[in-house]
XYZ file of N, CA and C in Angstrom:
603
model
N -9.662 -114.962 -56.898
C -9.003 -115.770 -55.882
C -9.371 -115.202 -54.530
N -9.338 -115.982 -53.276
C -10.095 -115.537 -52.349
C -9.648 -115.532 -51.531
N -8.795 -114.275 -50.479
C -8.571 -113.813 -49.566
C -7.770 -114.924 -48.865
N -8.097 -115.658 -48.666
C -7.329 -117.129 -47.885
C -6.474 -117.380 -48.724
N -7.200 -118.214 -50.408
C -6.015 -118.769 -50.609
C -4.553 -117.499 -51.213
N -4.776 -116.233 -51.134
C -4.309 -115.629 -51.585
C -3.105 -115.766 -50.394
N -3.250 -115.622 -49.029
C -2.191 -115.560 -47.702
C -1.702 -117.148 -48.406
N -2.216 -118.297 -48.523
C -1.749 -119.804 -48.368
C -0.393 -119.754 -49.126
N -0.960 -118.757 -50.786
C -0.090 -118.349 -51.619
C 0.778 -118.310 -51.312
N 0.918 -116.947 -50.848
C 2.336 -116.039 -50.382
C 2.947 -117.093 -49.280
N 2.492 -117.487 -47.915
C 2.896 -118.610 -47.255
C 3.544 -119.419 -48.075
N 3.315 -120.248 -49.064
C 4.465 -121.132 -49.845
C 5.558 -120.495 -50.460
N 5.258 -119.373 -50.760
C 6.350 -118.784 -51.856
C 7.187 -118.071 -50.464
N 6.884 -117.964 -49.450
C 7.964 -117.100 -48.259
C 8.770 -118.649 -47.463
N 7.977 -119.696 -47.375
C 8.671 -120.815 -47.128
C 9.381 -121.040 -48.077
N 9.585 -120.894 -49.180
C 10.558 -121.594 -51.034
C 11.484 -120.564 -50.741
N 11.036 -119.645 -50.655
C 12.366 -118.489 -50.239
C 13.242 -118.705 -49.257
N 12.835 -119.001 -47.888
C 13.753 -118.970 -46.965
C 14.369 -120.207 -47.200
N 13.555 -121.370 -47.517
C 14.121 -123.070 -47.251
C 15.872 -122.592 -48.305
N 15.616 -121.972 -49.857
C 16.541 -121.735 -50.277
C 17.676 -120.968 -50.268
N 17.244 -119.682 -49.633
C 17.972 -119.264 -48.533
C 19.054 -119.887 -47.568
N 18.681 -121.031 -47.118
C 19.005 -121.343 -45.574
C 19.342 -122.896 -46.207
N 19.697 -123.317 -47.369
C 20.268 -124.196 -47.678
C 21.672 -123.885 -47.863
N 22.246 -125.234 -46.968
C 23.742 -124.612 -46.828
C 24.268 -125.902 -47.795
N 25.609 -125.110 -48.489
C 26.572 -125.890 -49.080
C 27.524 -126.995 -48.809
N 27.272 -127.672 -49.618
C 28.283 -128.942 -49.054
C 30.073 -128.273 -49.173
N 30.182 -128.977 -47.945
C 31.545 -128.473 -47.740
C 32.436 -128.817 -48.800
N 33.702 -128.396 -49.264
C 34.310 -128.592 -50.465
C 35.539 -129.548 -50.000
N 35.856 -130.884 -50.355
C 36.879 -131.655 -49.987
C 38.270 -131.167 -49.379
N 38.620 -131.288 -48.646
C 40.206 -130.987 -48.744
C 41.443 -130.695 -49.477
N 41.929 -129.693 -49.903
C 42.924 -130.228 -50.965
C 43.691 -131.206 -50.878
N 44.586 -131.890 -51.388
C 44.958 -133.247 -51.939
C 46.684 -132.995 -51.522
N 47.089 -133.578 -50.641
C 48.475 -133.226 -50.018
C 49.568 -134.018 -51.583
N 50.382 -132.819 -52.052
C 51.348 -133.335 -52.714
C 52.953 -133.830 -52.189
N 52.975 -134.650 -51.931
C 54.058 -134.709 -50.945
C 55.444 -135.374 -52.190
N 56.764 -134.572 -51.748
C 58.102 -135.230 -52.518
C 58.288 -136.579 -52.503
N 58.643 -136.884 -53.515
C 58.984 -138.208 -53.950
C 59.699 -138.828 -52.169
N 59.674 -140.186 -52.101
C 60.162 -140.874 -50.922
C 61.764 -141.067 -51.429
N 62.441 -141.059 -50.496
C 63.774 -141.710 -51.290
C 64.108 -142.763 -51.884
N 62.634 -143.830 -50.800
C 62.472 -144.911 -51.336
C 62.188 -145.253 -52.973
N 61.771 -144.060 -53.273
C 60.972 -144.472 -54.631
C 61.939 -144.218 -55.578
N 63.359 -143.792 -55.045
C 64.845 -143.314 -55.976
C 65.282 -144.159 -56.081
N 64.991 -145.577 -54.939
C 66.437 -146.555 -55.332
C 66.789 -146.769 -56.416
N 65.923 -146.988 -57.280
C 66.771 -147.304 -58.625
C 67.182 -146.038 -59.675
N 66.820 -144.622 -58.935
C 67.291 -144.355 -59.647
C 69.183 -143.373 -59.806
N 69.127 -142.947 -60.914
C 70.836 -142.806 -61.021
C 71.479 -141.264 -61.542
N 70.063 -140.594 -60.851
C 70.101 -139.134 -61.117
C 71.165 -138.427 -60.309
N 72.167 -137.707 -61.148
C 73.207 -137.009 -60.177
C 72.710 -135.082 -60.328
N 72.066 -134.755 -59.394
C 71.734 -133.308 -59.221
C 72.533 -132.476 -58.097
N 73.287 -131.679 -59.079
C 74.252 -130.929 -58.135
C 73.506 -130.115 -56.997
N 74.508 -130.258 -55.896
C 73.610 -129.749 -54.426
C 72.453 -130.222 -53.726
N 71.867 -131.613 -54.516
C 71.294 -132.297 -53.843
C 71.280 -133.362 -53.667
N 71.562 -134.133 -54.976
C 71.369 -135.636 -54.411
C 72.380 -136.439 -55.463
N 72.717 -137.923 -54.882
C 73.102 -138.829 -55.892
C 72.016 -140.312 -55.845
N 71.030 -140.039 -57.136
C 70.152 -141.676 -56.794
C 69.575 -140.997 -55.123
N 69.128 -142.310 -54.528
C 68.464 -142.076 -53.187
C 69.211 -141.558 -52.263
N 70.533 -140.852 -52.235
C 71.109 -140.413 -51.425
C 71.347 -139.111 -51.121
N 70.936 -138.378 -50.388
C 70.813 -136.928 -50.413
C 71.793 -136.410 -49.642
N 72.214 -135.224 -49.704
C 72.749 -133.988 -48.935
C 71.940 -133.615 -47.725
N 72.750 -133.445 -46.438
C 71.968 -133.945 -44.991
C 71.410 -135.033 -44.652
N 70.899 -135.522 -45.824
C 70.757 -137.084 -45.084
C 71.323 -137.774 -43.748
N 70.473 -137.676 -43.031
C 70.865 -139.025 -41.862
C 71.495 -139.969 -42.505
N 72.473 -140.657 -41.426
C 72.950 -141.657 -41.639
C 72.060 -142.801 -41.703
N 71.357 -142.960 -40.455
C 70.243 -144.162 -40.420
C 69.542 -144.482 -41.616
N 68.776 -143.222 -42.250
C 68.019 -142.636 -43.490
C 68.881 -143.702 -44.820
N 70.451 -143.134 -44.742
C 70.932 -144.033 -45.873
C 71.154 -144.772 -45.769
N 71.600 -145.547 -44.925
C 71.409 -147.300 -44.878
C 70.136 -147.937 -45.122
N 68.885 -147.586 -44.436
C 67.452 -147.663 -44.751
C 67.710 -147.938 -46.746
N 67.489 -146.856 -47.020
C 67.742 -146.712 -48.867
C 68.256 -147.366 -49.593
N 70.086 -147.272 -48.904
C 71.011 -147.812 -50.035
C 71.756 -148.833 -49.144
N 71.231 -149.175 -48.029
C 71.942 -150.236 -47.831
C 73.429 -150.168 -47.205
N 73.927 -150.838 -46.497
C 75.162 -151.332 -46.063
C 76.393 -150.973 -46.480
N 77.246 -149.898 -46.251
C 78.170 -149.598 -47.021
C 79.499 -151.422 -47.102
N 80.616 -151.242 -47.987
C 81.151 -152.185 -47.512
C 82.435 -152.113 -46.751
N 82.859 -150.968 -46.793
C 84.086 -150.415 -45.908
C 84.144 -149.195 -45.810
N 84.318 -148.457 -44.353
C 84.263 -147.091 -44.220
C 85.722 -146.987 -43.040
N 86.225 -145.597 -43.608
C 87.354 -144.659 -43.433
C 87.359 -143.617 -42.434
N 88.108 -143.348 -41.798
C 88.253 -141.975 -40.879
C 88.810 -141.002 -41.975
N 87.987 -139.614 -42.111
C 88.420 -138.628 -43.094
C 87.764 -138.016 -42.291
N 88.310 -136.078 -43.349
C 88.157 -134.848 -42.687
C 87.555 -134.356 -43.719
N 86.334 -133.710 -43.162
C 85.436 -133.019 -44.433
C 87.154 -131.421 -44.718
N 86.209 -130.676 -45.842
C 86.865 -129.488 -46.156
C 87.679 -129.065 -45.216
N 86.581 -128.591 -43.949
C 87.088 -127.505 -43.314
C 87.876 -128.376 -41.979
N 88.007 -129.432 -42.424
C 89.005 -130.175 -41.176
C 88.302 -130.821 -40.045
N 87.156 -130.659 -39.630
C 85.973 -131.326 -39.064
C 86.331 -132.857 -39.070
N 85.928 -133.919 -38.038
C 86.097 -135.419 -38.607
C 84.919 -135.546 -39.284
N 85.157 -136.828 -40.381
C 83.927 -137.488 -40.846
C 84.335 -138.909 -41.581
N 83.000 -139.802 -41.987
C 83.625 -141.191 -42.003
C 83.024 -141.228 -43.311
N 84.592 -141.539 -44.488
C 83.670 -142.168 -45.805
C 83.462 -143.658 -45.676
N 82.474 -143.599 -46.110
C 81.605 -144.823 -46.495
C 81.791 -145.252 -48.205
N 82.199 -146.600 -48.376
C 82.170 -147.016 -49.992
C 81.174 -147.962 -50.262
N 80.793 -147.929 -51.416
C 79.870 -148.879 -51.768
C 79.951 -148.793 -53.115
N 80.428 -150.251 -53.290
C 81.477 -150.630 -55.085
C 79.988 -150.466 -55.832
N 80.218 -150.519 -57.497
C 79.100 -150.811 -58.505
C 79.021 -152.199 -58.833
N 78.198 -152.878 -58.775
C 77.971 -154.000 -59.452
C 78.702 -154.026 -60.576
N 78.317 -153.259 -61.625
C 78.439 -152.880 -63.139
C 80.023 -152.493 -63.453
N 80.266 -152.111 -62.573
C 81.632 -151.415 -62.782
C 82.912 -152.043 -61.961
N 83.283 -152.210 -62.486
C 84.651 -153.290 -62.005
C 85.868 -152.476 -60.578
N 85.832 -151.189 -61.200
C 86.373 -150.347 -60.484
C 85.785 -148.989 -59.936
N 84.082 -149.270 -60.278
C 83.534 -147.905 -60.245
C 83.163 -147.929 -58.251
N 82.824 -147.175 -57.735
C 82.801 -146.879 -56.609
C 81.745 -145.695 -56.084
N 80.706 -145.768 -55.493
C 80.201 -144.549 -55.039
C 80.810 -144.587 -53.645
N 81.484 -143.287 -52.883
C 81.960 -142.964 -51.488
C 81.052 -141.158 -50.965
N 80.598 -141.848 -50.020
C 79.971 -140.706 -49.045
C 80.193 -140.681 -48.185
N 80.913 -139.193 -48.223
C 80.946 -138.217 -46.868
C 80.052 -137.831 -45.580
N 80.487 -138.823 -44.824
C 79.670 -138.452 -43.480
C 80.058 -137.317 -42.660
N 78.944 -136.460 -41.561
C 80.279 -135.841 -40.786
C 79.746 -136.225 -39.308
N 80.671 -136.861 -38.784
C 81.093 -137.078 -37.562
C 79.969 -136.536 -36.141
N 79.784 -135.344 -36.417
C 79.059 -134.614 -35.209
C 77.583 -134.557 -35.422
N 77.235 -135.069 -36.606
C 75.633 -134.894 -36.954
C 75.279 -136.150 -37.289
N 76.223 -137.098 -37.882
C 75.691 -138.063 -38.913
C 74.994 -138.198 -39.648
N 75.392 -136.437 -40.555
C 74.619 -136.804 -41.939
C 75.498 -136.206 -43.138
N 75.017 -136.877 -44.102
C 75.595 -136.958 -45.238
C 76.412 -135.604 -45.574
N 77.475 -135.718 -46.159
C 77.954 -134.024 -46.433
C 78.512 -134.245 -47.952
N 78.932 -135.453 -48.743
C 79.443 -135.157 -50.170
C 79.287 -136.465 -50.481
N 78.499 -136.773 -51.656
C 78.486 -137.968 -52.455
C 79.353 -137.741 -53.503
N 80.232 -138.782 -53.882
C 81.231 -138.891 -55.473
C 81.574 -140.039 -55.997
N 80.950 -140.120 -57.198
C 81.075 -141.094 -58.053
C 81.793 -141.578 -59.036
N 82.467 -142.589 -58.394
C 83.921 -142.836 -59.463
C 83.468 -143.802 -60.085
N 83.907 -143.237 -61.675
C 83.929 -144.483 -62.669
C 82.672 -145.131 -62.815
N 81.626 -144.445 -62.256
C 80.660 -145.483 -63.176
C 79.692 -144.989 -64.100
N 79.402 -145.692 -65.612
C 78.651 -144.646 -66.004
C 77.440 -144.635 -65.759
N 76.971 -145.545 -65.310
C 75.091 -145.495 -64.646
C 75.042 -144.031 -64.371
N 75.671 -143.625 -63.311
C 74.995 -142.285 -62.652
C 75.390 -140.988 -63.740
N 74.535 -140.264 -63.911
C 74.633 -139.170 -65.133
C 73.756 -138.245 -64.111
N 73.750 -136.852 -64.725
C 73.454 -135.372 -64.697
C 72.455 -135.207 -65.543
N 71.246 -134.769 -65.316
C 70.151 -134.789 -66.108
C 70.526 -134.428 -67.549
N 71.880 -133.492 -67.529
C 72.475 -132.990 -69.164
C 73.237 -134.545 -69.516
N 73.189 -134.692 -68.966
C 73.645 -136.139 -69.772
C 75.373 -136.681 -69.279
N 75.970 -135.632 -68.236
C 77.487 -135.789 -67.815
C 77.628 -136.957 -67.249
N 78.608 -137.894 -67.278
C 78.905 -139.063 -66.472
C 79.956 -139.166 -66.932
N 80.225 -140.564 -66.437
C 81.843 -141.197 -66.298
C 82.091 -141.146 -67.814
N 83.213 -141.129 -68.168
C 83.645 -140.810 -69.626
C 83.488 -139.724 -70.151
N 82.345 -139.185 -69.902
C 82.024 -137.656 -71.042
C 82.602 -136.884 -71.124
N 83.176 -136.342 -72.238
C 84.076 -134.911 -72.062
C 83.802 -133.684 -71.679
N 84.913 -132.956 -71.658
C 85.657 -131.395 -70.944
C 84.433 -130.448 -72.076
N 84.428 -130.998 -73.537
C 83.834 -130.359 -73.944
C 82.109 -130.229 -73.697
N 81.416 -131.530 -73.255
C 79.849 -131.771 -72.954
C 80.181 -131.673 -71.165
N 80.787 -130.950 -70.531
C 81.045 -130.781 -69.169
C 80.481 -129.028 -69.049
N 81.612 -128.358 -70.185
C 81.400 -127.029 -70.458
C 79.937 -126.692 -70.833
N 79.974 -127.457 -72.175
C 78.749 -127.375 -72.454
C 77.266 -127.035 -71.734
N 77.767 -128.128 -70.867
C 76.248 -127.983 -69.667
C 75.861 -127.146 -68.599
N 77.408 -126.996 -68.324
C 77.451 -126.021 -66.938
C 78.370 -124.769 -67.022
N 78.852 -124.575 -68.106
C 79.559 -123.269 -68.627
C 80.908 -123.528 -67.735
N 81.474 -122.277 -67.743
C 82.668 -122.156 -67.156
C 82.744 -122.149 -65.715
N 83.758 -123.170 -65.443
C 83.219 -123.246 -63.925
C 84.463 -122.279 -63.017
N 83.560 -122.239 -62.321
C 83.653 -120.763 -60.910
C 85.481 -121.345 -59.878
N 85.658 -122.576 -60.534
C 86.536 -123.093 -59.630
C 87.797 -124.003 -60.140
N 88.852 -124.280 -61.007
C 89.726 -125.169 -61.298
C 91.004 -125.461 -60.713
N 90.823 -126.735 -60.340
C 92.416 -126.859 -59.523
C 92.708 -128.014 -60.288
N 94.366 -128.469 -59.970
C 94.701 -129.916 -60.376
C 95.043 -130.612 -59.210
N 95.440 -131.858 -59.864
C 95.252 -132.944 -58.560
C 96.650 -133.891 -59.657
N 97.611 -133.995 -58.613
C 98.574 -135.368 -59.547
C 98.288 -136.527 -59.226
N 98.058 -137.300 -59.606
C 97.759 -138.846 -59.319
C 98.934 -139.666 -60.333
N 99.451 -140.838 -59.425
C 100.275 -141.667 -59.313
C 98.956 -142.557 -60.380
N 99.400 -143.429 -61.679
C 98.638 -144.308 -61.925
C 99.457 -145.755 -61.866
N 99.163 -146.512 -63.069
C 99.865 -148.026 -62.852
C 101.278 -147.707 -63.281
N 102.584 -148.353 -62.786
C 103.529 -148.398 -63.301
C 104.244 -147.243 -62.710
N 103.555 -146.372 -61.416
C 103.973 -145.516 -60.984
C 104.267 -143.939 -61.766
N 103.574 -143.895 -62.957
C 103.435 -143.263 -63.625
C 102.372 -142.104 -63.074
N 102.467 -140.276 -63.240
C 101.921 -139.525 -62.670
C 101.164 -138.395 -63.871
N 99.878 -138.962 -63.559
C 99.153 -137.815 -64.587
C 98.819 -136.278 -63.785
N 98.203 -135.556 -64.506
C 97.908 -134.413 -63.634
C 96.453 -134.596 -64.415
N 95.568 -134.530 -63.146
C 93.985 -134.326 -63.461
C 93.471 -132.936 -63.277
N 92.502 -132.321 -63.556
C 91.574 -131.039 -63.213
C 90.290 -131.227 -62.845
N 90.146 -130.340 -61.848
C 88.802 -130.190 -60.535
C 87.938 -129.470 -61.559
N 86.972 -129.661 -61.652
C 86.400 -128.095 -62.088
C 85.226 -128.177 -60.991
N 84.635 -126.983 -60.203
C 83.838 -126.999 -59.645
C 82.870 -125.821 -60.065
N 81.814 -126.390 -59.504
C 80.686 -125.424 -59.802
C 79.931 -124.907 -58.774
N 79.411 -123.534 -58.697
C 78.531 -123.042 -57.399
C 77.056 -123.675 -57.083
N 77.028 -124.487 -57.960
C 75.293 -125.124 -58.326
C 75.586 -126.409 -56.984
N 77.088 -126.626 -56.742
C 77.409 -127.946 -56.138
C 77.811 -129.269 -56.620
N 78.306 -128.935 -57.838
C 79.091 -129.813 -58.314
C 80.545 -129.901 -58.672
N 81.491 -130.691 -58.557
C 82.677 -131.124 -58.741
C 83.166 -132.037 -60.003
N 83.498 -131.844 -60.889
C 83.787 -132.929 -61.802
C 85.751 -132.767 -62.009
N 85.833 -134.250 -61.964
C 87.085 -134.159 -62.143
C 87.596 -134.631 -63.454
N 88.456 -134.228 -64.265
C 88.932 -134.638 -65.625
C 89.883 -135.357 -65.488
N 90.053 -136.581 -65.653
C 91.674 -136.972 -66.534
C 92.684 -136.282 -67.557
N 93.931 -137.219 -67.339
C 94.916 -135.537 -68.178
C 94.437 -135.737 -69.697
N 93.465 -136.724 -70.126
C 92.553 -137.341 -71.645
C 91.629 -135.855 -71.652
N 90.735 -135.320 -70.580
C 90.134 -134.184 -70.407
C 88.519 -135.193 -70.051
N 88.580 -136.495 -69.886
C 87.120 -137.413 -69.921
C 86.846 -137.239 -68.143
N 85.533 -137.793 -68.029
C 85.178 -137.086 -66.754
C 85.507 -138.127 -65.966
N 86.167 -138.257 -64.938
C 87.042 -139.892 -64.185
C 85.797 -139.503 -62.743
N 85.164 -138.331 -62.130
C 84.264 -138.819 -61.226
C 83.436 -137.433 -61.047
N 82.500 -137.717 -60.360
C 80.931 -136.593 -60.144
C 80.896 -136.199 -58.527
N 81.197 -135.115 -58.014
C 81.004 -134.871 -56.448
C 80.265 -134.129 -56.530
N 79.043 -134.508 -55.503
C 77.636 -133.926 -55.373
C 77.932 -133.339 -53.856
N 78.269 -131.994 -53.435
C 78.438 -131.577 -51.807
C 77.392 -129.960 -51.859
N 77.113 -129.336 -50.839
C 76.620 -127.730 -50.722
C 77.550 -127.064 -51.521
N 76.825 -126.425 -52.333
C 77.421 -124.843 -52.736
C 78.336 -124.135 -52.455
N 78.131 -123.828 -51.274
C 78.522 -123.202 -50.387
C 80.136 -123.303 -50.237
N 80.473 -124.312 -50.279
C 81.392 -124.878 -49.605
C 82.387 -124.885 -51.082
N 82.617 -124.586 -52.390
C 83.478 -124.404 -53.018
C 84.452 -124.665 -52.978
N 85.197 -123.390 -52.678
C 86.028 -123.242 -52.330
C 87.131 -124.701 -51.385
N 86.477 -124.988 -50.591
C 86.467 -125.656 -49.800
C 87.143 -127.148 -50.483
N 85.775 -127.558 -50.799
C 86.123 -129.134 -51.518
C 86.940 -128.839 -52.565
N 86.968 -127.757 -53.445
C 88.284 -127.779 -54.778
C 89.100 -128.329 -53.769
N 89.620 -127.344 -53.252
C 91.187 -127.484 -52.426
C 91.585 -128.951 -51.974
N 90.651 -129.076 -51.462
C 90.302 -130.357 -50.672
C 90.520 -131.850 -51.528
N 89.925 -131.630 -52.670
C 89.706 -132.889 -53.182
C 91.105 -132.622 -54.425
């Protein structure tokens, strides 16, 4: 081989080198934003998760936010959260339920949500399966012994007076029993606040 083409050689093989060298990588896509469910995408549903939500209605929630969602309450109240603060419940009956009722706790100085509770209906359940009717015993069951029990007397028909039980939980839930021991409603409020809503409610 002869002196020339021997340089031409090496010349191609030092160009194959660098060109590969100096080939740059395609950039790698973006990762893929996972973003939380919309509330929108809850309306229908009837998930009760202590300390956060009932269906599309959350804990802090704006007010604006829940009307957007769930719509129009049909009559709202002057009330006092726990700690004596003003705030306005809002009701909004069940279709399904003759006497069932969801009412949320607004508070006054923020306008946002502070306690959802669900009376009487059994649509809305606890991922363990708790709702309207279920017993003291599938109450325990799910959430063990709770951190909090008070009673409550209630006047029923005929002027007749049962005594019900609170049980609350630090997770943020409230369930109240009939003097039967069946679950008569579900309060979804902060943790935090225990103490607070037993007394209270």
């Amino acid at each position: 081989m002869s002196r020339a083409l021997r340089m031409l050689w090496v010349a191609i093989v030092l160009l194959a080198l660098t060109a590969c060298a100096s080939t740059k990588k395609e950039p790698e896509p973006p990762p893929v934003m996972v973003e939380a469910p919309a509330a929108e995408s809850l309306l229908h549903d009837k998930t009760v998760i202590p300390g956060v939500r009932v269906g599309p209605v959350f804990l802090d929630m704006p007010l604006r936010k829940m009307i957007e969602v769930f719509g129009e309450p049909v009559s709202s109240t002057n009330s006092r959260m726990p700690g004596g603060r003003p705030a306005l419940l809002y009701s909004y009956p069940d279709p399904g339920a003759a006497d069932g009722s969801i009412l949320i706790l607004v508070r006054e100085h923020d306008q946002t949500v502070y306690s959802i509770r669900v009376d009487r209906i059994e649509s809305f359940q606890t991922r363990e399966g708790v709702r309207f009717g279920s017993s003291e015993a599938l109450v325990r069951a799910s959430f063990g012994k709770p951190q909090s029990v008070g009673q409550i007397a209630a006047t029923g028909e005929g002027g007749a007076t049962a005594l019900m039980r609170m049980y609350c939980y630090l997770n943020g839930l409230a369930v109240r029993l009939n003097a039967s021991g069946n679950v008569e409603a579900l309060t979804v409020f902060p943790g935090g606040d225990l103490r607070k809503i037993c007394k209270a409610q």
